[in-house]
Structures are given as structure tokens and as C-alpha cells.
Short mmCIF file of C-alpha atoms and ligand atoms in Angstrom, two decimals:
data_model
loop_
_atom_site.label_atom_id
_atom_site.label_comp_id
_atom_site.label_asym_id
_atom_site.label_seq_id
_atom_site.Cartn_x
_atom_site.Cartn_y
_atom_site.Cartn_z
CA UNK F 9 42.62 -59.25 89.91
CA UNK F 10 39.36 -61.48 91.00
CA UNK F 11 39.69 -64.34 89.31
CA UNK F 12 36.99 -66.86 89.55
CA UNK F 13 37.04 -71.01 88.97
CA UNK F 14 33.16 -72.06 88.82
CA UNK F 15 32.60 -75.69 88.54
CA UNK F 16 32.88 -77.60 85.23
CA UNK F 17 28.76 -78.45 83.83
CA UNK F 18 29.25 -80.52 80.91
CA UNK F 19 28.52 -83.42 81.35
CA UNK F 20 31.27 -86.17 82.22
CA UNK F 21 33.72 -83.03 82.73
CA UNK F 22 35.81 -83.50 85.52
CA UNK F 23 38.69 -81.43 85.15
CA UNK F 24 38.89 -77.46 87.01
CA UNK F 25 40.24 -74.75 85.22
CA UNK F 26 42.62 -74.28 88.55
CA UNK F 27 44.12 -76.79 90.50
CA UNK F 28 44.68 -75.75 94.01
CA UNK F 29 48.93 -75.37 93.26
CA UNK F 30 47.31 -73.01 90.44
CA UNK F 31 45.30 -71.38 92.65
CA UNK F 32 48.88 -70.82 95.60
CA UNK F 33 50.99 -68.70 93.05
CA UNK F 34 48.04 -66.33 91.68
CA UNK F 35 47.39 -65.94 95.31
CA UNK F 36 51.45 -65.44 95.46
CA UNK F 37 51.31 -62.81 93.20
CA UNK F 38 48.54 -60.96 94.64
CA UNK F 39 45.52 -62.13 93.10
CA UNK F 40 42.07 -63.08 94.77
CA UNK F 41 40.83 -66.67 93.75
CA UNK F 42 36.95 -67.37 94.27
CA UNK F 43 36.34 -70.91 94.07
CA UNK F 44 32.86 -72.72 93.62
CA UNK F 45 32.41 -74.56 96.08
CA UNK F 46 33.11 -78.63 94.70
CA UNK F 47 34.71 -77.43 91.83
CA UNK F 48 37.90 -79.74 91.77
CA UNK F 49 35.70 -82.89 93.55
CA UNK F 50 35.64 -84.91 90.33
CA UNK F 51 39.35 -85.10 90.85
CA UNK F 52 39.93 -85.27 94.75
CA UNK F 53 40.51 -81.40 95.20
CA UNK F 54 38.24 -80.71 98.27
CA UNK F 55 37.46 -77.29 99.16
CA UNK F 56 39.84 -77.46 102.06
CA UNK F 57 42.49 -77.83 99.41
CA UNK F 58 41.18 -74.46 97.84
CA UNK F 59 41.18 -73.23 101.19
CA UNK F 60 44.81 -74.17 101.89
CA UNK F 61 45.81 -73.07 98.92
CA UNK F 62 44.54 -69.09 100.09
CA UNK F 63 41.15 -69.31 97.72
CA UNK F 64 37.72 -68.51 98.99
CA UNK F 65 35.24 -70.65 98.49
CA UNK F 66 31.80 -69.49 97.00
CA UNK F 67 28.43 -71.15 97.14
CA UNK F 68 27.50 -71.06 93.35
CA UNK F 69 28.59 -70.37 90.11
CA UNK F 70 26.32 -67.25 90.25
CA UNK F 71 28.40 -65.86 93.12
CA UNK F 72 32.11 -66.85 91.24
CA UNK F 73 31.23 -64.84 87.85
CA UNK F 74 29.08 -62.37 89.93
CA UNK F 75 32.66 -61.33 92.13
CA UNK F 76 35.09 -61.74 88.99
CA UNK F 77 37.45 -60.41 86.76
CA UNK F 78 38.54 -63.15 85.06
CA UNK F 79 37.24 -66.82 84.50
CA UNK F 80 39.45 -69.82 84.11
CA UNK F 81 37.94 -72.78 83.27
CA UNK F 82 38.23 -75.61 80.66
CA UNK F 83 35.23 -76.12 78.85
CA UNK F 84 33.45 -73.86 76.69
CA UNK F 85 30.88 -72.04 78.61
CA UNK F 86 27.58 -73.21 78.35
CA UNK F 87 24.68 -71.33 77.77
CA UNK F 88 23.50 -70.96 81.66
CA UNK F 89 27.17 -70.09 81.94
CA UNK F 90 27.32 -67.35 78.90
CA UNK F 91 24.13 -66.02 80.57
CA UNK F 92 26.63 -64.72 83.64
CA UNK F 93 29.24 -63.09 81.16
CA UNK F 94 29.77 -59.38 81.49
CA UNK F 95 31.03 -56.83 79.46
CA UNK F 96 34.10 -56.60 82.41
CA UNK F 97 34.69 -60.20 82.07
CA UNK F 98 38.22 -61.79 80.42
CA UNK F 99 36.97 -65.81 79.52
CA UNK F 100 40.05 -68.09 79.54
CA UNK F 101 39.41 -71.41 78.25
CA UNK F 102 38.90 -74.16 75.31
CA UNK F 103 35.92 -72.48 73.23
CA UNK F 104 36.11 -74.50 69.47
CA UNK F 105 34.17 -71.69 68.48
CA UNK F 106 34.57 -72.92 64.16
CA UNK F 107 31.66 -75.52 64.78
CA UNK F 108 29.42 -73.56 67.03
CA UNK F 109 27.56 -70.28 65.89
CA UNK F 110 25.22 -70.46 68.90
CA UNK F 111 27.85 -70.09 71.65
CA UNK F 112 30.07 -67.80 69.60
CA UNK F 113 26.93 -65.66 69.30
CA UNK F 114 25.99 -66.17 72.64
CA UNK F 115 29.72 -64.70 74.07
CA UNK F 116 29.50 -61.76 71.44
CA UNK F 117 25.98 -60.92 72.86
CA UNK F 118 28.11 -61.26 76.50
CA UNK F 119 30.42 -58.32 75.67
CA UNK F 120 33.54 -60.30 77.13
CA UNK F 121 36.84 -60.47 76.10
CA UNK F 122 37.18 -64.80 75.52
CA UNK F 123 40.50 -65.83 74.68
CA UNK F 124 40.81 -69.33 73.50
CA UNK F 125 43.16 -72.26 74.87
CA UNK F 126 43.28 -73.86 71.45
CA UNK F 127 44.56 -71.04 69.54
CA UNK F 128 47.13 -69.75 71.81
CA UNK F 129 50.62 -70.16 70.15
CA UNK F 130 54.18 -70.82 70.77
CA UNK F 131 57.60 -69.31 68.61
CA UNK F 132 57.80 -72.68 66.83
CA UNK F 133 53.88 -72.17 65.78
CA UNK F 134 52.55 -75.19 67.65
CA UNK F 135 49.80 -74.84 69.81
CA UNK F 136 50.80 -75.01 73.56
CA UNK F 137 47.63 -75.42 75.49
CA UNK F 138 46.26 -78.05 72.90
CA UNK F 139 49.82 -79.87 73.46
CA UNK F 140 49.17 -81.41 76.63
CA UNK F 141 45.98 -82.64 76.07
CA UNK F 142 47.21 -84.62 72.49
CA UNK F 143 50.08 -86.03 74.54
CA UNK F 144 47.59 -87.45 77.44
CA UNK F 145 45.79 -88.81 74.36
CA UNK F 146 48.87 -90.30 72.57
CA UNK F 147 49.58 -92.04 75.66
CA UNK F 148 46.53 -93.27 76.65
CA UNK F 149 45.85 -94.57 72.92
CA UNK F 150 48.76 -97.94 73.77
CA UNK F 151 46.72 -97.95 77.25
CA UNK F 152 43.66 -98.91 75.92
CA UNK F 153 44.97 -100.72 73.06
CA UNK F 154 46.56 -103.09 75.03
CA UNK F 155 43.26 -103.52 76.90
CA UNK F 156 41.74 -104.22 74.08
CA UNK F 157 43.49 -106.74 72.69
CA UNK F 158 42.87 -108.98 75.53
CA UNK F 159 40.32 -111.93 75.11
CA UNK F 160 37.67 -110.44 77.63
CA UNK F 161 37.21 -107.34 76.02
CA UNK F 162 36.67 -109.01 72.39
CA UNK F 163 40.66 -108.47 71.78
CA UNK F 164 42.84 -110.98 69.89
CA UNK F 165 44.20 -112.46 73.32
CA UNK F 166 47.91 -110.76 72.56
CA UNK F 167 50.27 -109.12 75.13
CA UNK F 168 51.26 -105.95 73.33
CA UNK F 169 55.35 -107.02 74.62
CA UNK F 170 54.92 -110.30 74.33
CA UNK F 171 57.29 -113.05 76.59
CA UNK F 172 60.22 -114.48 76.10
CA UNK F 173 59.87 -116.86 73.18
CA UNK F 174 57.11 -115.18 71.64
CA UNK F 175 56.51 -112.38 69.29
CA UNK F 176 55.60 -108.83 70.65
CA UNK F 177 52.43 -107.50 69.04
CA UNK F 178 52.93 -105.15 66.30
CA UNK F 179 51.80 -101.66 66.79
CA UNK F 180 51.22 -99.03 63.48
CA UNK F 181 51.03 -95.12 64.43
CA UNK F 182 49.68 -93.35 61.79
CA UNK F 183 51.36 -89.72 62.40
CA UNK F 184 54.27 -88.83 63.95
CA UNK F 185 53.38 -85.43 65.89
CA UNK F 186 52.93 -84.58 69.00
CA UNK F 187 50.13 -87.78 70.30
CA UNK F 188 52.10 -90.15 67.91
CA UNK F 189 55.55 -89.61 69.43
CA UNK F 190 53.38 -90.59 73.06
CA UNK F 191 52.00 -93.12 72.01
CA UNK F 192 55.55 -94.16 70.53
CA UNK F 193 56.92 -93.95 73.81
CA UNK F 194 54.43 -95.80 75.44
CA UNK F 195 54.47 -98.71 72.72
CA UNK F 196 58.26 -98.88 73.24
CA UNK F 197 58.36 -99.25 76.66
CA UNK F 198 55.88 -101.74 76.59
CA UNK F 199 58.21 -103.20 74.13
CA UNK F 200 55.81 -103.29 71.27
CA UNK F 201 57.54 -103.87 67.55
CA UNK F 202 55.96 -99.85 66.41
CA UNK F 203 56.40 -98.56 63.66
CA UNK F 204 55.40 -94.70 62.96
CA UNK F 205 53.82 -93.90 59.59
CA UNK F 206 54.16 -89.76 58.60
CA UNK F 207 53.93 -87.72 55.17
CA UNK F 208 56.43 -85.39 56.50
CA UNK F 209 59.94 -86.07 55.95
CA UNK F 210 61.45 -83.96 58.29
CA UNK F 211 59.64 -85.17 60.69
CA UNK F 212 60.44 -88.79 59.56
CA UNK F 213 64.69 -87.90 59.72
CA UNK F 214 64.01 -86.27 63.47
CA UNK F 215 61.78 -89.48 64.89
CA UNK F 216 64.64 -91.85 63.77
CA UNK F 217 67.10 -89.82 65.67
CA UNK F 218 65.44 -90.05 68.55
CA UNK F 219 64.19 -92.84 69.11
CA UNK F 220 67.00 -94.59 67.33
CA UNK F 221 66.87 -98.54 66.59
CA UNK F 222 63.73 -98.47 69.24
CA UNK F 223 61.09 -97.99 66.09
CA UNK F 224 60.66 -97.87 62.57
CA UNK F 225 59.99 -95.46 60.29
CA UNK F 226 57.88 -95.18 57.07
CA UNK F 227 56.55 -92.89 54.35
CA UNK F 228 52.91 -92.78 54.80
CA UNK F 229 51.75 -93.90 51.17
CA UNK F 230 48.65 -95.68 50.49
CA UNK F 231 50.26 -98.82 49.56
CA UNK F 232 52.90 -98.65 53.02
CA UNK F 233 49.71 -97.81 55.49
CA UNK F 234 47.42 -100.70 53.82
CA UNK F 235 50.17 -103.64 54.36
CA UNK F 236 50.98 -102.08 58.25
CA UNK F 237 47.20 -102.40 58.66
CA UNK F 238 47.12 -105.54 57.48
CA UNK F 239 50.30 -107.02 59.70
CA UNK F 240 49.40 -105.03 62.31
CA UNK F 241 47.40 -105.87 65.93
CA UNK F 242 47.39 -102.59 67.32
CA UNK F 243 46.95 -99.16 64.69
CA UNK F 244 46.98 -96.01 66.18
CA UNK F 245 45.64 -93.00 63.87
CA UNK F 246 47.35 -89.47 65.67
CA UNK F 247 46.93 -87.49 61.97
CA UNK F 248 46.45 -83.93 62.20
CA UNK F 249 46.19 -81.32 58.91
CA UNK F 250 45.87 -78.11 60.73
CA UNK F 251 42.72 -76.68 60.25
CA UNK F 252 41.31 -79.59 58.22
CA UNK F 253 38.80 -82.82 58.69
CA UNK F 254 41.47 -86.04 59.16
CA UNK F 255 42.56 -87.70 56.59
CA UNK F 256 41.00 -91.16 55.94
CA UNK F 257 43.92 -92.82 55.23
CA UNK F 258 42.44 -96.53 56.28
CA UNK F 259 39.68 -97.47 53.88
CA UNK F 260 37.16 -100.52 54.81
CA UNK F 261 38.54 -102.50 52.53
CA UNK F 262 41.71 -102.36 54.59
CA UNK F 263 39.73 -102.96 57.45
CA UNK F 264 38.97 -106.01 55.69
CA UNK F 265 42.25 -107.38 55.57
CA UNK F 266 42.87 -107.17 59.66
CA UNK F 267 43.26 -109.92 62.03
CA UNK F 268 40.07 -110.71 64.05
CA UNK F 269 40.76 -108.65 67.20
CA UNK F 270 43.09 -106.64 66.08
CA UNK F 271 42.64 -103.15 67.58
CA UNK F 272 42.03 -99.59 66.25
CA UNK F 273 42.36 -96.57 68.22
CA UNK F 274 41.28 -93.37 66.14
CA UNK F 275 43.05 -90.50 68.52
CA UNK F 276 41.79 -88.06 65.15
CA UNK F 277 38.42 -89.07 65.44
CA UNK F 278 37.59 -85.05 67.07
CA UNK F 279 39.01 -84.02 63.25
CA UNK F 280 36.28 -86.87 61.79
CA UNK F 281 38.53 -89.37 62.06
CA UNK F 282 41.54 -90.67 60.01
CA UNK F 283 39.37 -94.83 59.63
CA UNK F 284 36.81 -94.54 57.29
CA UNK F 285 34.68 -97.47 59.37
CA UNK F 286 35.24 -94.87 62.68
CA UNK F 287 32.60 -92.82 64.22
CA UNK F 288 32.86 -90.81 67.61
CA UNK F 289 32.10 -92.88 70.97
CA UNK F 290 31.99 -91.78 74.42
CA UNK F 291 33.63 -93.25 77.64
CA UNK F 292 30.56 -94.59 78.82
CA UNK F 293 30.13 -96.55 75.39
CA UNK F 294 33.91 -96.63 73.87
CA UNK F 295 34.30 -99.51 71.62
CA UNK F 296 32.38 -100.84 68.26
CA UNK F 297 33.20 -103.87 66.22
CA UNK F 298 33.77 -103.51 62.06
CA UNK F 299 34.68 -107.12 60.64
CA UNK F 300 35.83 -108.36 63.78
CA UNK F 301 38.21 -105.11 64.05
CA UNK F 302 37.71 -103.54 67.69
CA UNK F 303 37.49 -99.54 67.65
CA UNK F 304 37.95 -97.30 70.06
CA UNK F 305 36.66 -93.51 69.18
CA UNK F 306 36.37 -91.55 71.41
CA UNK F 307 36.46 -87.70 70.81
CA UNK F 308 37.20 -87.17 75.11
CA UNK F 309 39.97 -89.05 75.52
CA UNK F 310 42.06 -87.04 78.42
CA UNK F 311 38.45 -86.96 79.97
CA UNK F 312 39.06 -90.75 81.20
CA UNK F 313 42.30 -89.71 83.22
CA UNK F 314 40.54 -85.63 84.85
CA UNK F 315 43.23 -86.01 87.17
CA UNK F 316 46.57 -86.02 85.19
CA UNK F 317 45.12 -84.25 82.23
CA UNK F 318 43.81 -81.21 85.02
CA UNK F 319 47.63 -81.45 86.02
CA UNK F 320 48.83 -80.86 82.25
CA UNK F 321 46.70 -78.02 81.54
CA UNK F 322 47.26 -76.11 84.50
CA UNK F 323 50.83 -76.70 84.09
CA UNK F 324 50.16 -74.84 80.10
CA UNK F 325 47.99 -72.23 81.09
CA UNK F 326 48.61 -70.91 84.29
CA UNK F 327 52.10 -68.82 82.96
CA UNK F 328 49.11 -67.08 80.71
CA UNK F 329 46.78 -66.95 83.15
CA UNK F 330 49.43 -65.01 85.77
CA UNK F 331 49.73 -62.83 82.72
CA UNK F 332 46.44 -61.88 82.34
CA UNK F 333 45.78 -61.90 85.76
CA UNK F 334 48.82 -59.52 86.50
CA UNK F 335 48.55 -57.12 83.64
CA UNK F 336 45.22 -56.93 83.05
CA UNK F 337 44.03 -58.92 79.22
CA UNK F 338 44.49 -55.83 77.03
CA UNK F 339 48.58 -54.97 78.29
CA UNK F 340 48.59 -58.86 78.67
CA UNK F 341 48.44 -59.34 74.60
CA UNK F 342 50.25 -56.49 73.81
CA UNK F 343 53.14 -58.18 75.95
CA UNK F 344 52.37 -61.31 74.45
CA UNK F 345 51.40 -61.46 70.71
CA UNK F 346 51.29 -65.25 71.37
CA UNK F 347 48.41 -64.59 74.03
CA UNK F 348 46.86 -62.11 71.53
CA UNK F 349 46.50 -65.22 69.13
CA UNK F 350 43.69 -67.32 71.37
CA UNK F 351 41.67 -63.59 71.41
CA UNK F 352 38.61 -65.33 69.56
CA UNK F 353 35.91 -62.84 70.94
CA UNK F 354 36.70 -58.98 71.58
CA UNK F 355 33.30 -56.43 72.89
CA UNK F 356 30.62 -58.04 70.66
CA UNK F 357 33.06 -58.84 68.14
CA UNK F 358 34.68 -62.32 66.49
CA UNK F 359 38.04 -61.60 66.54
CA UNK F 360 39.68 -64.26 65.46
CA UNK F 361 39.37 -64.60 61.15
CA UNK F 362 39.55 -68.51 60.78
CA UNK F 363 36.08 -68.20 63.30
CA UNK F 364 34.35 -65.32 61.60
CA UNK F 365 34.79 -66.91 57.95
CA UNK F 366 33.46 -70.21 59.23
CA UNK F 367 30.56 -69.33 61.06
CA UNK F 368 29.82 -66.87 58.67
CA UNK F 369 30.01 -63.61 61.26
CA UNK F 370 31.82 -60.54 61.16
CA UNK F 371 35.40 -60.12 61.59
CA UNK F 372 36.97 -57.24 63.81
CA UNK F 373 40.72 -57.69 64.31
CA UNK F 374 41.62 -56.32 68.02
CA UNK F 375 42.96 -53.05 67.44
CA UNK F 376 45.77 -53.05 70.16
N1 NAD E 26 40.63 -88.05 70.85
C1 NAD E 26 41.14 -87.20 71.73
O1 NAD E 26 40.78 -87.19 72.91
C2 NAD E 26 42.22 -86.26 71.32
C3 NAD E 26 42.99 -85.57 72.27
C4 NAD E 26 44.03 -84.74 71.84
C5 NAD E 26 44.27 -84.59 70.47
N2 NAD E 26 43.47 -85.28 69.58
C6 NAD E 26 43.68 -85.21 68.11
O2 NAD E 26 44.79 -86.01 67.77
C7 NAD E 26 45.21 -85.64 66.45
C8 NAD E 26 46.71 -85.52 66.39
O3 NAD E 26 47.11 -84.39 67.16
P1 NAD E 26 48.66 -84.02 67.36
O4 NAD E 26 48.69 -82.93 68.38
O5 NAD E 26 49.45 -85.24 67.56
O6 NAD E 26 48.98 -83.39 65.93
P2 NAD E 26 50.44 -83.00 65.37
O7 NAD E 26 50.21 -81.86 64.44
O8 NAD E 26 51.43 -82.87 66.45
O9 NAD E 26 50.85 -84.29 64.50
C9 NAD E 26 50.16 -84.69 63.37
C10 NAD E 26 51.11 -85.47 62.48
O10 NAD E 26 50.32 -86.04 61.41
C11 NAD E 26 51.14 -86.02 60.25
N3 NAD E 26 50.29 -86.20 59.07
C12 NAD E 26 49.49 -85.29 58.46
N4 NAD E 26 48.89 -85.87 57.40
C13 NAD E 26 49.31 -87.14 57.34
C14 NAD E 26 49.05 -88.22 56.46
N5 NAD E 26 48.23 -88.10 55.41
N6 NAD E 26 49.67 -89.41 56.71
C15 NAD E 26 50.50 -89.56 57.76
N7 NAD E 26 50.80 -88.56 58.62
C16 NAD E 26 50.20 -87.37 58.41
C17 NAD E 26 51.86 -84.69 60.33
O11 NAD E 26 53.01 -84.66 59.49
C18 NAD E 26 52.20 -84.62 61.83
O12 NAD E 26 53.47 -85.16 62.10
C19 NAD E 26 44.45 -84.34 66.15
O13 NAD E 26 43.32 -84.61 65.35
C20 NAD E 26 44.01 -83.87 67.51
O14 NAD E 26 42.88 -83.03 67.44
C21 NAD E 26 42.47 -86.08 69.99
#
């Protein structure tokens, strides 16, 4: 199969759908890669690299969908990109197609068969090309927190492990999943005092087994989150209800009670947020103050560290990208009913129901 990498438009994106060891085993297994040509530059992958790795390099995006079967990428296309969809094309890529009528229209319009990163499954029902992403985030959420928290950048002046003789700052994860656990690790090894707030028992039982005596555990009620807010320095919201707008399980009034320069880092904020003072920030602009409480939204966050995050996604897609690219997308998702799950667009059609009923569109199931 042709499949083609064009270079990542929106803005601030620099992550490639294909890293250059990516691009070496479809190449293995028989495949043809067109590359645009700077694709991977945002991230140190120079054309040579491409090269190296047995792709050919093309001069614009034009000429990549243009000489295609297939296009890998990571951001939803936009519309100069939906404009070079074919009927013959397979789309692999992120698409959050719930909140955006205009590009899901734009794709059916395209005739291509788009299959969706973010609703890709695994056996256990998680959701295996959204997982490396939430645990860049997780991680990065005790990174910036303890940034925060320093004097220059408005922060409380603590060190998140403190010294010998003095008190380690005390971190509160709201959530326990998947960026919660990261951020747990990080916290830990920072030696933070963390404690991980969840609603789910189970989970709950399985955190304190493995992390052992290294955290604390609590039942997420109303009255346990608004005294861990108030003790805390560093609260890190990493809620998810599948499907849902986050929870706002910190009020203002909560807010309130903080220390000055304490530190909040809403991970949730691309579900709306789980702080009801949050609102979405960007890289460029991350942090706002609410009574002297520092927070840092932003909706991007693996989009600060292209390099590693590009890494993790490759490492989660490309066994389903070798799929499609060795079977062809159709055989692919019969093989793979998992696969079959990110089909969100199928000839003209939404096929994916949780889409159709929120955008208000038809719903074909794929017949295969
Ligand atoms: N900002 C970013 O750049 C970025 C990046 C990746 C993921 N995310 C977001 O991070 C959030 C967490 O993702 P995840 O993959 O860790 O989810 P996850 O499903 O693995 O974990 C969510 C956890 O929240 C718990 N939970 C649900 N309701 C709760 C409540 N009321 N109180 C306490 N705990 C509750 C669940 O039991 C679960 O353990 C999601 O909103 C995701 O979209 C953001």
C-alpha cells in the first residue's frame, strides 16, 4: 500500500503521524511511504531521516494525498486537507468528530473511509491510542506543577520533595486512571506526600497495591476533596466519565480556602474541566490566577513535549497502521473488531452512533 505522512497544519502541532522507525517496518513489510517534505522538522526528524528510513520524500501535501492509499497523521484534517480526500482514501488519525459537524460533514462529502485514534479499543475496553497521550499528560501535570510553585512563576516558593528537615509539599490527584496513576508516579519519585482521590473502589483497592505505603488513598466525596484542596499545594484534576463533560468536583468556594500559590493543574480541562474557576489555556498563554490560586489549563498538554508524545503514539498506532496497511481497511476490521471500533466515517456515511446522535447526522453501521 501507498501510504502517505503530509505535514501537520494546525497550528502549534508538531508531532508526525510517522516517525521515521514507523516509517522502516511499513517499508519492512512492503509498503511505500511518501513523506512531505519537513514533515517531522518540529521534532528533529529531517528528511534525510525519512530518507534513511526507505521513504520518499514529496514536495507538498498535494503530491502525498495525490500518490496515496492511506493517510496517517495526528490531527484531524483540516479543511484544505479534507479538500484532498478521495473516495480511495483510508484516514487514520485523532478526528473528535462529537463537537464538530463541519469536518464530519466535510469527510462524508470526501467519500473516505476515516477511522478514528480515539475510539479504537482494547479487550479490557480502554482506549489504546488515547492512552499514551493521557499518560504524557499525567506526567507532565507534577512537571509543571512543580514549576509553578516556585516564587518566579507566582508559585508558593515550595520544593514539591522538600529537604531534609522540611516538609515535602503535598500533592492531591483527583482520579486515579490512567493520567492520575502518571502523575502518581511522578509525584512519588519526586517524593511528594500524594494522595489519589477516586469514586471507584476497585480502582481504589488496586492503586494501594501498587503503589503500596508510597501514597494514600481516598474516597472522592465532597467533604474528602474540599479538605485535600484546602491542605494541599499542588491538586491535580485527571477525572474522566466516559463520554461525559468533567465533573466539577472543586467549587470556588474551595478555591477559596487554598494557600496563596498553591497550584492547580486541570489535566480534564479538554472534558470542560473538573475546577469550576478553570477555563482552557494554551502553551503560549498557560497559567491564570483565581484568589491567588495558580492554574494551569491547558487542553494541548502532550503538545509541549512533540517529541516524546510523537514517540508514544507511533509506538500505539503503528501495529494498526501495519494492519491496515497490509490487509487493506475493509479485511483489516474484519480481522480486528477492535480496529472496526475507531471506523467513524464509512462512503458518505457517519458510522460511528455516539457521532451521528450528537451531531445530529445519519447513522449507517459498516456492514462488514
Ligand atoms: N489536557 C490534556 O492535554 C490531556 C491529555 C490527555 C488526557 N486528558 C484528559 O485527562 C482526563 C483523564 O483521562 P484518563 O485517561 O486518565 O482517564 P481514565 O478513565 O483512565 O481515569 C479517570 C479516573 O477518574 C475517576 N473518576 C471519575 N469520576 C470521578 C469523580 N467524580 N471523582 C473522582 N474520580 C473520578 C475514574 O474512576 C477513573 O479512575 C480526561 O478528561 C482526558 O481527556 C487531557
Amino acid at each position: 500500500m501507498r501510504v502517505g505522512v503530509p505535514k501537520e497544519i494546525k497550528n502549534h502541532e508538531y508531532r508526525v503521524g510517522l516517525t521515521p522507525p514507523s516509517v522502516s517496518d511499513l517499508v519492512a513489510a512492503g509498503h511505500d511511504v511518501l513523506v512531505q517534505t519537513g514533515a517531522g522538522l518540529g521534532i528533529d526528524f529531517e528528511d534525510a531521516d525519512y530518507i534513511a528510513a526507505g521513504a520518499t520524500i514529496l514536495p507538498d501535501a498535494a503530491a502525498v494525498f495525490a500518490q496515496s492509499d492511506m493517510i496517517v497523521k495526528v490531527k484531524e484534517p483540516q479543511p484544505s486537507e479534507i479538500a484532498l480526500l478521495e473516495p480511495r482514501h483510508v484516514l487514520f488519525t485523532y478526528l473528535h468528530l462529537a463537537a464538530d459537524k463541519p469536518q464530519a460533514e466535510g469527510l462524508m462529502a470526501s467519500g473516505a473511509t476515516c477511522i478514528a485514534y480515539e475510539t479504537v479499543t482494547a479487550n479490557d475496553r480502554s482506549l489504546p491510542l488515547l492512552k499514551p497521550m493521557s499518560e504524557v499528560a499525567g506526567r507532565m501535570s507534577v512537571q509543571v506543577g512543580a514549576h509553578y510553585l516556585e516564587k518566579e512563576q507566582g508559585g508558593r516558593g515550595i520544593l514539591l520533595g522538600g529537604v531534609p528537615g522540611v516538609a515535602p509539599a503535598k500533592v492531591a490527584i483527583l482520579g486515579g486512571g490512567v493520567s492520575g496513576v502518571n502523575a502518581a508516579q511522578m509525584a512519588v519519585g519526586m517524593r511528594a506526600d500524594v494522595t489519589i482521590y477516586d469514586i471507584s473502589n476497585a480502582r481504589l483497592a488496586e492503586l494501594d497495591m501498587f503503589f503500596s505505603s508510597q501514597i494514600k488513598t481516598a474516597y472522592a466525596s465532597k467533604a474528602a476533596i474540599a479538605a485535600a484542596v484546602k491542605s494541599a499545594h499542588l491538586v491535580i484534576g485527571a477525572v474522566l466519565v466516559p463520554g461525559a463533560a468533567a465533573p466539577k468536583l472543586v467549587t470556588r468556594e474551595m478555591v477559596k480556602t487554598m494557600k496563596r500559590g498553591s497550584v492547580l493543574v486541570d489535566i480534564a480541562i479538554d472534558q470542560g474541566g473538573c475546577f469550576e474557576t478553570s477555563h482552557a489555556t494554551t502553551h503560549q498563554d498557560p497559567v491564570f490566577e483565581v484568589d491567588g490560586v495558580i492554574h494551569y489549563c491547558v487542553a494541548n498538554m502532550p503538545g509541549a513535549v512533540a517529541r516524546t508524545s510523537a514517540f508514544a503514539l507511533n509506538n500505539a498506532t503503528l501495529p494498526f497502521a501495519l494492519k491496515l496497511a497490509n490487509l487493506g481497511a475493509e479485511a483489516a476490521m474484519k480481522a480486528d473488531p477492535h480496529l472496526a471500533n475507531g471506523l467513524n466515517v464509512y462512503k458518505g456515511k457517519i458510522a460511528y452512533k455516539a457521532v451521528a446522535d450528537d451531531l445530529d447526522l445519519p447513522f449507517e453501521a459498516w456492514a462488514g
